[in-house]
C-alpha positions as a LaTeX table, in Angstrom:
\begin{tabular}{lrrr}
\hline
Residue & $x$ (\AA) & $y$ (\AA) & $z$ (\AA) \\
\hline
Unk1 & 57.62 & $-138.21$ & 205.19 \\
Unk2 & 55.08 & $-138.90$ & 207.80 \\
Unk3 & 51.52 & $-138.01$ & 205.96 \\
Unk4 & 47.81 & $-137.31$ & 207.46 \\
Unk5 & 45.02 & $-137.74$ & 205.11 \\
Unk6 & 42.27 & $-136.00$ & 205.33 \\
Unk7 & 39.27 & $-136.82$ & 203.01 \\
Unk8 & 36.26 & $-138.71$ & 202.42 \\
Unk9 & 34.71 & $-139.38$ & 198.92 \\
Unk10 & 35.90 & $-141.89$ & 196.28 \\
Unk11 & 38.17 & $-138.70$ & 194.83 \\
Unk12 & 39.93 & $-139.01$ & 197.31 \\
Unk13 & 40.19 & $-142.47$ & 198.46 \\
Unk14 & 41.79 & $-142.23$ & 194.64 \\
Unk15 & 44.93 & $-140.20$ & 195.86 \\
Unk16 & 45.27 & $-142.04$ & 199.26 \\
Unk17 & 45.30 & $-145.53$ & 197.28 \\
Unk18 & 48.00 & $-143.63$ & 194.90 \\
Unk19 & 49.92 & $-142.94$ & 198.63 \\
Unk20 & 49.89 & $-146.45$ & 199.69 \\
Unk21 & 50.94 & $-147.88$ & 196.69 \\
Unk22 & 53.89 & $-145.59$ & 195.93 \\
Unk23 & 55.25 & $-146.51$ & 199.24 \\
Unk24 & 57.36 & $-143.55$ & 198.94 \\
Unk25 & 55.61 & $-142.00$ & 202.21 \\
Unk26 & 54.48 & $-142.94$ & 205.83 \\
Unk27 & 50.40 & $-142.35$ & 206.09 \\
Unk28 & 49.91 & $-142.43$ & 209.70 \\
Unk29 & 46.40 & $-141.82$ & 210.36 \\
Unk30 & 43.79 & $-140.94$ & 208.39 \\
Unk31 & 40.96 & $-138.25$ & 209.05 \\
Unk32 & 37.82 & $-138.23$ & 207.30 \\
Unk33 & 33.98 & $-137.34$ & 208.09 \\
Unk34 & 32.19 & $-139.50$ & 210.37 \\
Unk35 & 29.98 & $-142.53$ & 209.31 \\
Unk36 & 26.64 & $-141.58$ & 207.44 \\
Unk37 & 23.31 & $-143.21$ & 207.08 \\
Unk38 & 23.17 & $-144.54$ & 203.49 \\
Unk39 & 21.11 & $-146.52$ & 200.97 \\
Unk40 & 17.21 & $-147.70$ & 202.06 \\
Unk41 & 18.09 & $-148.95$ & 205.35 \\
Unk42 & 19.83 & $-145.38$ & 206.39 \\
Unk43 & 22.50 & $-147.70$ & 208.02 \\
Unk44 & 25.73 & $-146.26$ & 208.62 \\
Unk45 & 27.92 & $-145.83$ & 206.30 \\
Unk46 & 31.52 & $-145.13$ & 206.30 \\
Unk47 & 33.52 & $-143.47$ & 203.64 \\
Unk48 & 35.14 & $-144.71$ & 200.71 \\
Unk49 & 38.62 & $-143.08$ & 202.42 \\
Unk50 & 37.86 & $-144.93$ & 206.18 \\
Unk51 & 36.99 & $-148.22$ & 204.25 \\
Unk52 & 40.61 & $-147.76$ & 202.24 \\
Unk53 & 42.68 & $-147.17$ & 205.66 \\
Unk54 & 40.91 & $-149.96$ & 207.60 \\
Unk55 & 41.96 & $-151.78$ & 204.90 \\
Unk56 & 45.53 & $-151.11$ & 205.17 \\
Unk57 & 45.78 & $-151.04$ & 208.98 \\
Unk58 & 45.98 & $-146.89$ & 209.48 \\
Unk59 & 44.53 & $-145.21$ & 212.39 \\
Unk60 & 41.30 & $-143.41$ & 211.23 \\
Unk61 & 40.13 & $-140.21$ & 212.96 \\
Unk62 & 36.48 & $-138.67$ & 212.44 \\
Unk63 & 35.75 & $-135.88$ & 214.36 \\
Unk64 & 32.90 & $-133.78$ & 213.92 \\
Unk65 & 34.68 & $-130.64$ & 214.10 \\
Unk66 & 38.87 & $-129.85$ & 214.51 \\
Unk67 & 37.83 & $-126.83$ & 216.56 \\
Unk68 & 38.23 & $-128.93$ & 219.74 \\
Unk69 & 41.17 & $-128.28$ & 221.48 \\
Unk70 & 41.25 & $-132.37$ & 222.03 \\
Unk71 & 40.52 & $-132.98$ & 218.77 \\
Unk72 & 44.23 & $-130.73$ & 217.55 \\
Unk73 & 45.91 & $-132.05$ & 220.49 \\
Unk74 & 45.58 & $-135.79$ & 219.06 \\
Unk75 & 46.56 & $-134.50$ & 215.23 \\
Unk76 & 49.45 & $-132.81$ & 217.15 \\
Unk77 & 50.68 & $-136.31$ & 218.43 \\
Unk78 & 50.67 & $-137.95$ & 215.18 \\
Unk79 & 54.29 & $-136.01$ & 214.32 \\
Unk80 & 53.11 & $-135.26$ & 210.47 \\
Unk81 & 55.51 & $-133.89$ & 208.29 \\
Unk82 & 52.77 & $-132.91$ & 205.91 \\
Unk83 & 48.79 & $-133.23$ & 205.93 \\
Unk84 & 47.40 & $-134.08$ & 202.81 \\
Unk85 & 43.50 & $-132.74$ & 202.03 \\
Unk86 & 41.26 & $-134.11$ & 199.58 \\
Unk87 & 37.64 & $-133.52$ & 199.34 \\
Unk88 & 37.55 & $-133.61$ & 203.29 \\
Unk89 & 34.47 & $-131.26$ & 204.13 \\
Unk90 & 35.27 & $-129.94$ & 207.25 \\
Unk91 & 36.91 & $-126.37$ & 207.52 \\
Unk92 & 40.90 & $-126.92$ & 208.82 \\
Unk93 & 41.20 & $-123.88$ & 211.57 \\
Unk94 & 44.46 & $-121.66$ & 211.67 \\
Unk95 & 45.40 & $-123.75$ & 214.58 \\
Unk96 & 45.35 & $-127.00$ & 212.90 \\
Unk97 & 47.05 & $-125.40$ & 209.49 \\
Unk98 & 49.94 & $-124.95$ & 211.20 \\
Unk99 & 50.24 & $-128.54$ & 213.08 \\
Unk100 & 52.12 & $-130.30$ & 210.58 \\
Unk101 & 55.79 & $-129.48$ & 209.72 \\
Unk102 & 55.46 & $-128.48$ & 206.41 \\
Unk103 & 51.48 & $-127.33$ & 207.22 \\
Unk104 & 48.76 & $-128.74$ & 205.04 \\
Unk105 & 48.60 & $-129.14$ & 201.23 \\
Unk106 & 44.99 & $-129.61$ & 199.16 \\
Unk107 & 44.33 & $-130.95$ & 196.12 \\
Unk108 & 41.70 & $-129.10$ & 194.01 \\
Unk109 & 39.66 & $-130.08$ & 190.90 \\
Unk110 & 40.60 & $-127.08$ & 189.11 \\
Unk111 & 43.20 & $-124.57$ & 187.97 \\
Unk112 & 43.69 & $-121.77$ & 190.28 \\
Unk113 & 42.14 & $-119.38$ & 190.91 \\
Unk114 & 39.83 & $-120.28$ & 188.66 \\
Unk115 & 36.50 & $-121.91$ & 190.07 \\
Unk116 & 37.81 & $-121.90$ & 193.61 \\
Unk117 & 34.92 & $-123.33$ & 195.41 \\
Unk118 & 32.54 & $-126.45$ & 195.83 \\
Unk119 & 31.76 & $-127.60$ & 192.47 \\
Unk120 & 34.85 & $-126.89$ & 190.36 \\
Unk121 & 34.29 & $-129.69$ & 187.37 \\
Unk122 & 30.38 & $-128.38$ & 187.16 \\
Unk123 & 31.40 & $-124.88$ & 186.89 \\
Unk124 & 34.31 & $-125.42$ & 184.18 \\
Unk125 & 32.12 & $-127.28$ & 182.10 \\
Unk126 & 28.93 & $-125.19$ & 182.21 \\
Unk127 & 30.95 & $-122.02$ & 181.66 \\
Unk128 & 32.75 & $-123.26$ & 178.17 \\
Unk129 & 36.03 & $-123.17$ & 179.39 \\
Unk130 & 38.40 & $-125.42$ & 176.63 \\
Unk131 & 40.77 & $-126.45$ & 180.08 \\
Unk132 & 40.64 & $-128.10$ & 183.25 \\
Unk133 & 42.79 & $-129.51$ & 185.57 \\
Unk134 & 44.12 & $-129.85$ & 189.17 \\
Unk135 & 46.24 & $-127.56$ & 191.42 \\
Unk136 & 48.12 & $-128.78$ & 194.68 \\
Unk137 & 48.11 & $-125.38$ & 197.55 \\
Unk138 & 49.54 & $-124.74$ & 200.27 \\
Unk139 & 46.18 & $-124.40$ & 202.67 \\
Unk140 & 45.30 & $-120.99$ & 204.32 \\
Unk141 & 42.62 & $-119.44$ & 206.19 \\
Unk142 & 40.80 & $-118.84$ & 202.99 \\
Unk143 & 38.71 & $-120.51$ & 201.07 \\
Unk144 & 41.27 & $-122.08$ & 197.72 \\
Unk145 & 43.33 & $-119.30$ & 198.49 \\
Unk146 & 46.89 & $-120.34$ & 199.30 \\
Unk147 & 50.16 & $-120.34$ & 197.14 \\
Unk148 & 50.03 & $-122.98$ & 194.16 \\
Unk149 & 52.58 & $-125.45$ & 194.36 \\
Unk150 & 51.46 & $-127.39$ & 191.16 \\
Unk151 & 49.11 & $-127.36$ & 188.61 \\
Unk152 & 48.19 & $-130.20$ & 185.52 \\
Unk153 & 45.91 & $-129.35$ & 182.92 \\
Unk154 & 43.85 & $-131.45$ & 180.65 \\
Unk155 & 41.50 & $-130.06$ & 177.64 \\
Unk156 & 38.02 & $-130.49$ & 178.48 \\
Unk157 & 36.64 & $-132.48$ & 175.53 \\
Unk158 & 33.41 & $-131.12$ & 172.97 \\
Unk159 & 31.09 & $-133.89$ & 174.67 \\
Unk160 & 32.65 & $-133.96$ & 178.19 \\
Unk161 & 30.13 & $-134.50$ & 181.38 \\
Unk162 & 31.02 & $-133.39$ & 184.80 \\
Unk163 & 31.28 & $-137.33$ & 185.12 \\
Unk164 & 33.69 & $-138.19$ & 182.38 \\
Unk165 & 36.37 & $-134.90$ & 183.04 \\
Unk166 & 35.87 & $-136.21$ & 187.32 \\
Unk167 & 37.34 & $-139.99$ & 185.97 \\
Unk168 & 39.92 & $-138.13$ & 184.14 \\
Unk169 & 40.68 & $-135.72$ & 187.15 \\
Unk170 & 40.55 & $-138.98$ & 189.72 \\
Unk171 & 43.59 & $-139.82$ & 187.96 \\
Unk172 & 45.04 & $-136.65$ & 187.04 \\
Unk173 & 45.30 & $-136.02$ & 190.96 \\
Unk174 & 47.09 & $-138.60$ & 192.82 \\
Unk175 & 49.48 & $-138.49$ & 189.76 \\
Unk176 & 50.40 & $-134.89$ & 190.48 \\
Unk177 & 49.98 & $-134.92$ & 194.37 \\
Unk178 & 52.88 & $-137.65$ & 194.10 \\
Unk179 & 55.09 & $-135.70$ & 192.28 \\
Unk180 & 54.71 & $-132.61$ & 194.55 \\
Unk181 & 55.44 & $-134.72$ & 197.95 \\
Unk182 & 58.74 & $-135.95$ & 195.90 \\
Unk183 & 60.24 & $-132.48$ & 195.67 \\
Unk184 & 57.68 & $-130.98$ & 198.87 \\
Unk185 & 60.50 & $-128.52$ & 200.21 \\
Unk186 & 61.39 & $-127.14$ & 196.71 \\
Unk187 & 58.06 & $-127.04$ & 196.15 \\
Unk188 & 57.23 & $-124.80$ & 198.76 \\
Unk189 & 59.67 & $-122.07$ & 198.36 \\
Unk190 & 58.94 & $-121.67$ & 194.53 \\
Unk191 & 55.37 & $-121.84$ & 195.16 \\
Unk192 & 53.15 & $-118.90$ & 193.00 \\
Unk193 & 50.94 & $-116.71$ & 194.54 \\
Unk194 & 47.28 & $-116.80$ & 193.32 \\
Unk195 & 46.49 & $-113.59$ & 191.19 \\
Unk196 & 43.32 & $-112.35$ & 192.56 \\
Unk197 & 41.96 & $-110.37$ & 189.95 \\
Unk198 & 41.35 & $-113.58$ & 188.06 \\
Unk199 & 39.44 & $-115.24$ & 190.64 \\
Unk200 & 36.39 & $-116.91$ & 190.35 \\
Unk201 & 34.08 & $-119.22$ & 192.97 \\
Unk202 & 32.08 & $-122.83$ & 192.06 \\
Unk203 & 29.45 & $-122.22$ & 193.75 \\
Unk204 & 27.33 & $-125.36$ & 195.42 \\
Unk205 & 25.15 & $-127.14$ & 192.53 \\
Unk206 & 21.49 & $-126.80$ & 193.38 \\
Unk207 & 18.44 & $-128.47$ & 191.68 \\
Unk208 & 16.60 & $-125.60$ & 191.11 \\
Unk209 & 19.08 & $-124.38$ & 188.89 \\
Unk210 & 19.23 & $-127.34$ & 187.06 \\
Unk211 & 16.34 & $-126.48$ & 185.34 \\
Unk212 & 16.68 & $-125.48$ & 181.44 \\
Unk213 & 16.28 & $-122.01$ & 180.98 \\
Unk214 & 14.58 & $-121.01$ & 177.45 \\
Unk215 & 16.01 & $-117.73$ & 177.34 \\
Unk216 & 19.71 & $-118.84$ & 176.80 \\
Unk217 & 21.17 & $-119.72$ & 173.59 \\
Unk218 & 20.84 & $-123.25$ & 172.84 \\
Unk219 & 24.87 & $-123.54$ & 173.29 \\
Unk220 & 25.10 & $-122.63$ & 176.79 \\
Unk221 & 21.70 & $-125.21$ & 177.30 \\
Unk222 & 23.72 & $-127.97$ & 175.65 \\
Unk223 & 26.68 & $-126.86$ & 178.19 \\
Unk224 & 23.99 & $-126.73$ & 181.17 \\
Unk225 & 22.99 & $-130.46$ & 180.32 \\
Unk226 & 26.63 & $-131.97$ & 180.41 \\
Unk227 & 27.56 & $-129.78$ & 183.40 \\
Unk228 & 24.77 & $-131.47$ & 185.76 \\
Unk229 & 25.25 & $-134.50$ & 184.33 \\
Unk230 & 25.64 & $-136.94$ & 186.81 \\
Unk231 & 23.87 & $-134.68$ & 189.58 \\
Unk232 & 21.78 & $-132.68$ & 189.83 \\
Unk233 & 20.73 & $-133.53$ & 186.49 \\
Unk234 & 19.25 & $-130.91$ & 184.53 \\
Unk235 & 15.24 & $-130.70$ & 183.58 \\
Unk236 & 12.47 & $-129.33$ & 182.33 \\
Unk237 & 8.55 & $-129.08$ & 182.57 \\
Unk238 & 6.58 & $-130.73$ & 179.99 \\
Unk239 & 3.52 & $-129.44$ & 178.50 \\
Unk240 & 1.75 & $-131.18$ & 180.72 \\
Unk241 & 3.60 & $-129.69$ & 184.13 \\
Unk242 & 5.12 & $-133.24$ & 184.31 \\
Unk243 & 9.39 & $-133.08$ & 185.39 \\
Unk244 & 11.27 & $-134.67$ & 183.06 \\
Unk245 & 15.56 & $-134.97$ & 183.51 \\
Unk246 & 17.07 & $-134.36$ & 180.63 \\
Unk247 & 21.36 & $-136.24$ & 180.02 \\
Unk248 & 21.53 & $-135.52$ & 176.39 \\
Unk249 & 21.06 & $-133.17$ & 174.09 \\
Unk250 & 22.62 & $-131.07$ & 171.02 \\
Unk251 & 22.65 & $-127.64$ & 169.59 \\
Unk252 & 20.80 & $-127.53$ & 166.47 \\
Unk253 & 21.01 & $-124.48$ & 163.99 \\
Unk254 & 17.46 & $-122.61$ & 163.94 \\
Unk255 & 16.53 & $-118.89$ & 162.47 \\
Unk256 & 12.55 & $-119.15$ & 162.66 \\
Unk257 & 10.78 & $-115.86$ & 164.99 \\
Unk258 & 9.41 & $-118.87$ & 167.24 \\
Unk259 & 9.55 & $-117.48$ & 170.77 \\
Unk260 & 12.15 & $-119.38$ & 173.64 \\
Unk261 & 10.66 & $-122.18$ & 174.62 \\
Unk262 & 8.72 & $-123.59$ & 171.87 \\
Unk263 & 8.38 & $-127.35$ & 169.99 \\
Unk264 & 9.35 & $-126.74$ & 166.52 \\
Unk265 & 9.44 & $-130.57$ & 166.35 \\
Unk266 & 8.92 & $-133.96$ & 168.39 \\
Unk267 & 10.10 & $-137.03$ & 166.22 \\
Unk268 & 12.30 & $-140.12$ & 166.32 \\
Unk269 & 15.35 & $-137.55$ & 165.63 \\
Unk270 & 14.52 & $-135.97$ & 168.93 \\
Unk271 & 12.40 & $-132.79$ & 170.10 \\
Unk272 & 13.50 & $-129.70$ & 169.38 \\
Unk273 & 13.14 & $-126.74$ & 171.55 \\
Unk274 & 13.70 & $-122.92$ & 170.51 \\
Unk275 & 15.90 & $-120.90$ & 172.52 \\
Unk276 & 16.91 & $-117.68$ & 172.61 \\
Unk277 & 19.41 & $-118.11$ & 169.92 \\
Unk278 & 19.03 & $-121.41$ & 167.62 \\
Unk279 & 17.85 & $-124.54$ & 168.77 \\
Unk280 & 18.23 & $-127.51$ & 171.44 \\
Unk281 & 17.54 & $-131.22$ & 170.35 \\
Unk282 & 16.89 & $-133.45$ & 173.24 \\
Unk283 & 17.95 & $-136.92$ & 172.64 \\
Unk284 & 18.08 & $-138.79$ & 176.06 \\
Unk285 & 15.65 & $-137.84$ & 178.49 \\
Unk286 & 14.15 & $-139.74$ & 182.15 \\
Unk287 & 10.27 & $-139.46$ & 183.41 \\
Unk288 & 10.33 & $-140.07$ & 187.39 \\
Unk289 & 10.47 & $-143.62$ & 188.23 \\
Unk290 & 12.08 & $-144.58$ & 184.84 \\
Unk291 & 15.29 & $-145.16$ & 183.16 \\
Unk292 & 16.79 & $-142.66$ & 180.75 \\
Unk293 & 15.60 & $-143.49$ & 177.32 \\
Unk294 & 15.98 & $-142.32$ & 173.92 \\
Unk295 & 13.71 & $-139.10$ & 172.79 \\
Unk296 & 12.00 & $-141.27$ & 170.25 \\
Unk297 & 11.29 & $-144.00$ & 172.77 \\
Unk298 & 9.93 & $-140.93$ & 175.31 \\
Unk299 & 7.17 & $-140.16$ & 172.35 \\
Unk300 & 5.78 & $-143.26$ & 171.89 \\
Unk301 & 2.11 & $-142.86$ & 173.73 \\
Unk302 & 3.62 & $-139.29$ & 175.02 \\
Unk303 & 3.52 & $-137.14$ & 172.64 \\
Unk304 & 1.31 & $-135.17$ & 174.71 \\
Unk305 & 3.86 & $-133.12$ & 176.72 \\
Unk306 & 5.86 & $-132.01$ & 173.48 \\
Unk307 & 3.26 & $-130.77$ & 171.18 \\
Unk308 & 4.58 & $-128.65$ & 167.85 \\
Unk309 & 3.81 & $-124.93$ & 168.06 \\
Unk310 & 3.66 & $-124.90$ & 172.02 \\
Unk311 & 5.64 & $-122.81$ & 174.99 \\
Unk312 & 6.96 & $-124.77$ & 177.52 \\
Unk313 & 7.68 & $-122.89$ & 180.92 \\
Unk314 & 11.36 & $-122.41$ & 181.86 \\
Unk315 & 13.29 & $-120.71$ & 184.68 \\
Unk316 & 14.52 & $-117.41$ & 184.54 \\
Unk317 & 17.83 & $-117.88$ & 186.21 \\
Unk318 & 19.27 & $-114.60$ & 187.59 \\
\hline
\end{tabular}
């Protein structure tokens, strides 16, 4: 088939690499955002997916919107059988969903219609589910709301990060968006509706809620710390006001009256912290400016923000 890719993160670049090696299909151009200022100089930058088609000789396309009239006239004269969406981040209008010959099909980092949304992997994660996965849909007005042509799940592991279960995704994905293009037709007309009273959204990660909230048990704040783990990293205030990122911790059994939020104990084992139910032991934590480093390294000539017996502050997310 004749393919447009749209997409623009290393995710995707993933599946379109998976495109161009099966040589199964015909990529003829390749859409993805435009060019963004990066690293200390702020120079532009393109994406990982317009580096990959340069690479392999394929028109690339970056319009700031597919509004335009232009803009769906030119996608229109590309003669796709398909267009395949990835982590694009522009919004495909009615007009341009129905371009293609077969319309346009998106890969999403989770099992419909759960955690339809932005941030997917975070959500799954920080919510305790035991299963992730991917689904291939047909694309509709909606946000992750089309028919499901195919889903593959994974288990999410007991000490999974929202980085490890996105490597295992990256190559969950291309994987399964291969197999649907092989059968794409059959695909289509068996394709299952998306039952909407099990719907949930991923909402957009923010750093404010990143930070550790005393008043949950100690197994959702050990679930909070993988979840934002690589970004936005989750965190806490010291004793002394100072912000400190926190990338591991555990859940440690506790049944003292100590209120949420206090130091029952800072040592080379790690500082414990009371929460509303048991106990969280921070192992790997990161003062500004420095590298993550082990709890025990953290106390030497700190042990001022952690003192025994007192209440740190914590958000009270809603």
């Amino acid at each position: 088939m004749r393919i447009v890719f749209a997409g623009t993160p290393e995710f995707a670049a993933g599946h379109l690499e998976a495109l161009f090696a099966a040589k199964e299909h015909e990529v003829v151009a390749v859409y993805t955002q435009p060019d963004r200022p990066a690293g200390r100089g702020k120079k532009l930058q393109a994406s990982a997916v317009k580096q990959l088609a340069l690479a392999h000789d394929v028109a690339v396309e970056q319009p700031v919107s597919l509004k335009d009239p232009d803009v769906q006239a030119q996608l229109a004269n590309y003669h796709a059988d398909v267009m395949v969406v990835v982590a694009y981040g522009l919004i495909l209008p009615e007009a341009v969903l129905r371009i293609p010959t077969y319309g346009c099909i998106n890969v999403h980092g989770s099992l419909l219609p759960r955690w339809r949304g932005a941030a997917p992997i975070q959500r799954a994660i920080w919510a305790g589910d035991t299963h992730a996965g991917v689904a291939i849909m047909q694309m509709e007005a909606g946000l992750d709301t089309g028919p499901v042509l195919l889903e593959k799940a994974l288990p999410i592991a007991a000490e999974e990060t929202s980085a490890s279960l996105y490597e295992k995704l990256a190559k969950l994905g291309p994987a399964a968006l291969l197999e649907c293009l092989h059968e794409l037709p059959q695909k289509l007309s068996t394709a299952q509706q998306q039952d909407e009273t099990c719907v949930t959204y991923a909402h957009k990660l923010s750093k404010e809620e990143a930070q550790l909230n005393w008043q949950q048990p100690a197994v959702v704040l050990e679930r909070w710390v993988r979840a934002f783990n690589p970004w936005p990293v989750a965190w806490l205030r010291s004793a002394t006001g100072e912000t400190l990122k926190i990338w591991r911790a555990e859940v440690l059994p506790d049944t003292s009256k100590a209120l949420p939020g206090t130091v029952l104990s800072a040592d080379k084992t790690g500082i414990v912290v009371k929460t509303q139910e048991n106990a969280l032991r921070i192992l790997e934590l990161q003062p500004a400016g420095k590298k993550p480093m082990p709890a025990a390294d953290f106390l030497n000539g700190r042990a001022e923000h952690f003192p025994v017996g007192r209440q740190l502050a914590g958000a009270n997310h809603e």
